[in-house]
């Protein structure tokens, strides 16, 4: 399924977290938190400013990003969980 976000929205796939701690302890599924890091899968064209001109997004497809804990709306695409969120919900781009 192809999905193209509108305006300043971004489609993000969560990245998997480590299942072991640095000390070698395996974390059970019930104790894991959802990761706050993901990869940008698709980005909208940007939002319109007061003059009606388009403001480009600061992220692009393939960027690794950090986002707020309760950011976006969860959706499932072909069995894979994704988030659709506004660019404002993205905290940083990981380089």
Coordinates of C-alpha atoms in Angstrom, one line a residue:
X1 CA 0.0 0.0 0.0
X2 CA 1.3 3.5 -0.9
X3 CA 0.7 6.2 1.6
X4 CA 1.6 9.9 1.0
X5 CA 1.2 12.2 4.1
X6 CA -0.4 15.6 3.6
X7 CA 0.9 19.0 4.6
X8 CA 3.5 18.8 7.4
X9 CA 2.8 15.2 8.4
X10 CA 5.4 12.5 8.3
X11 CA 5.1 8.6 8.2
X12 CA 7.6 7.0 10.6
X13 CA 8.4 3.3 11.2
X14 CA 9.6 2.6 14.8
X15 CA 13.1 1.1 15.0
X16 CA 13.5 -2.0 17.1
X17 CA 15.1 -1.7 20.5
X18 CA 17.8 -3.9 22.0
X19 CA 16.6 -7.0 23.8
X20 CA 19.6 -7.1 26.1
X21 CA 21.0 -4.5 28.5
X22 CA 24.7 -3.5 28.4
X23 CA 25.2 -5.9 31.3
X24 CA 23.7 -8.8 29.3
X25 CA 20.3 -9.0 31.0
X26 CA 17.5 -10.0 28.5
X27 CA 14.5 -7.7 28.8
X28 CA 11.1 -9.6 28.5
X29 CA 8.4 -8.3 26.1
X30 CA 6.2 -7.2 29.0
X31 CA 8.9 -4.8 30.4
X32 CA 9.8 -3.2 27.1
X33 CA 8.8 0.3 26.3
X34 CA 8.0 1.4 22.7
X35 CA 11.0 2.9 21.1
X36 CA 11.1 6.7 20.6
X37 CA 13.4 6.4 17.6
X38 CA 12.2 5.7 14.1
X39 CA 12.9 6.0 10.4
X40 CA 11.1 8.5 8.1
X41 CA 9.3 6.4 5.4
X42 CA 7.4 9.3 3.7
X43 CA 7.0 13.0 4.2
X44 CA 4.4 15.5 3.1
X45 CA 5.1 18.5 0.9
X46 CA 5.2 20.9 3.9
X47 CA 2.6 23.3 5.4
X48 CA 1.4 26.6 4.0
X49 CA 2.5 29.8 5.7
X50 CA 0.4 32.9 6.1
X51 CA 1.2 34.1 2.5
X52 CA 0.1 30.8 1.0
X53 CA 3.6 29.6 0.1
X54 CA 4.8 26.1 1.0
X55 CA 7.4 25.7 3.8
X56 CA 9.5 22.7 3.2
X57 CA 10.0 20.1 5.9
X58 CA 13.3 19.7 7.8
X59 CA 13.2 15.9 7.4
X60 CA 13.3 13.6 4.4
X61 CA 12.8 9.9 3.6
X62 CA 15.4 7.7 5.2
X63 CA 16.2 10.1 8.1
X64 CA 16.5 8.5 11.6
X65 CA 14.5 10.7 14.1
X66 CA 13.7 10.9 17.8
X67 CA 10.1 11.8 18.6
X68 CA 7.9 12.5 21.6
X69 CA 6.5 9.6 23.7
X70 CA 2.9 10.2 22.8
X71 CA 3.4 11.6 19.3
X72 CA 1.4 10.8 16.3
X73 CA -1.3 8.3 15.4
X74 CA -0.5 4.6 15.2
X75 CA -1.5 2.7 12.1
X76 CA -0.6 -0.7 10.7
X77 CA 0.5 -1.0 7.0
X78 CA 0.8 -4.6 5.8
X79 CA 1.3 -5.9 9.3
X80 CA 4.0 -3.3 10.3
X81 CA 3.2 -0.6 12.8
X82 CA 3.9 3.0 11.8
X83 CA 3.1 6.4 13.1
X84 CA 1.7 9.4 11.3
X85 CA 2.8 12.6 13.1
X86 CA 3.3 16.3 12.5
X87 CA 6.8 17.5 12.0
X88 CA 6.5 19.5 15.2
X89 CA 6.4 16.1 17.1
X90 CA 9.9 15.2 15.9
X91 CA 12.5 16.2 18.4
X92 CA 15.7 15.6 16.5
X93 CA 17.3 14.0 13.5
X94 CA 19.9 11.4 14.4
X95 CA 23.0 11.7 12.2

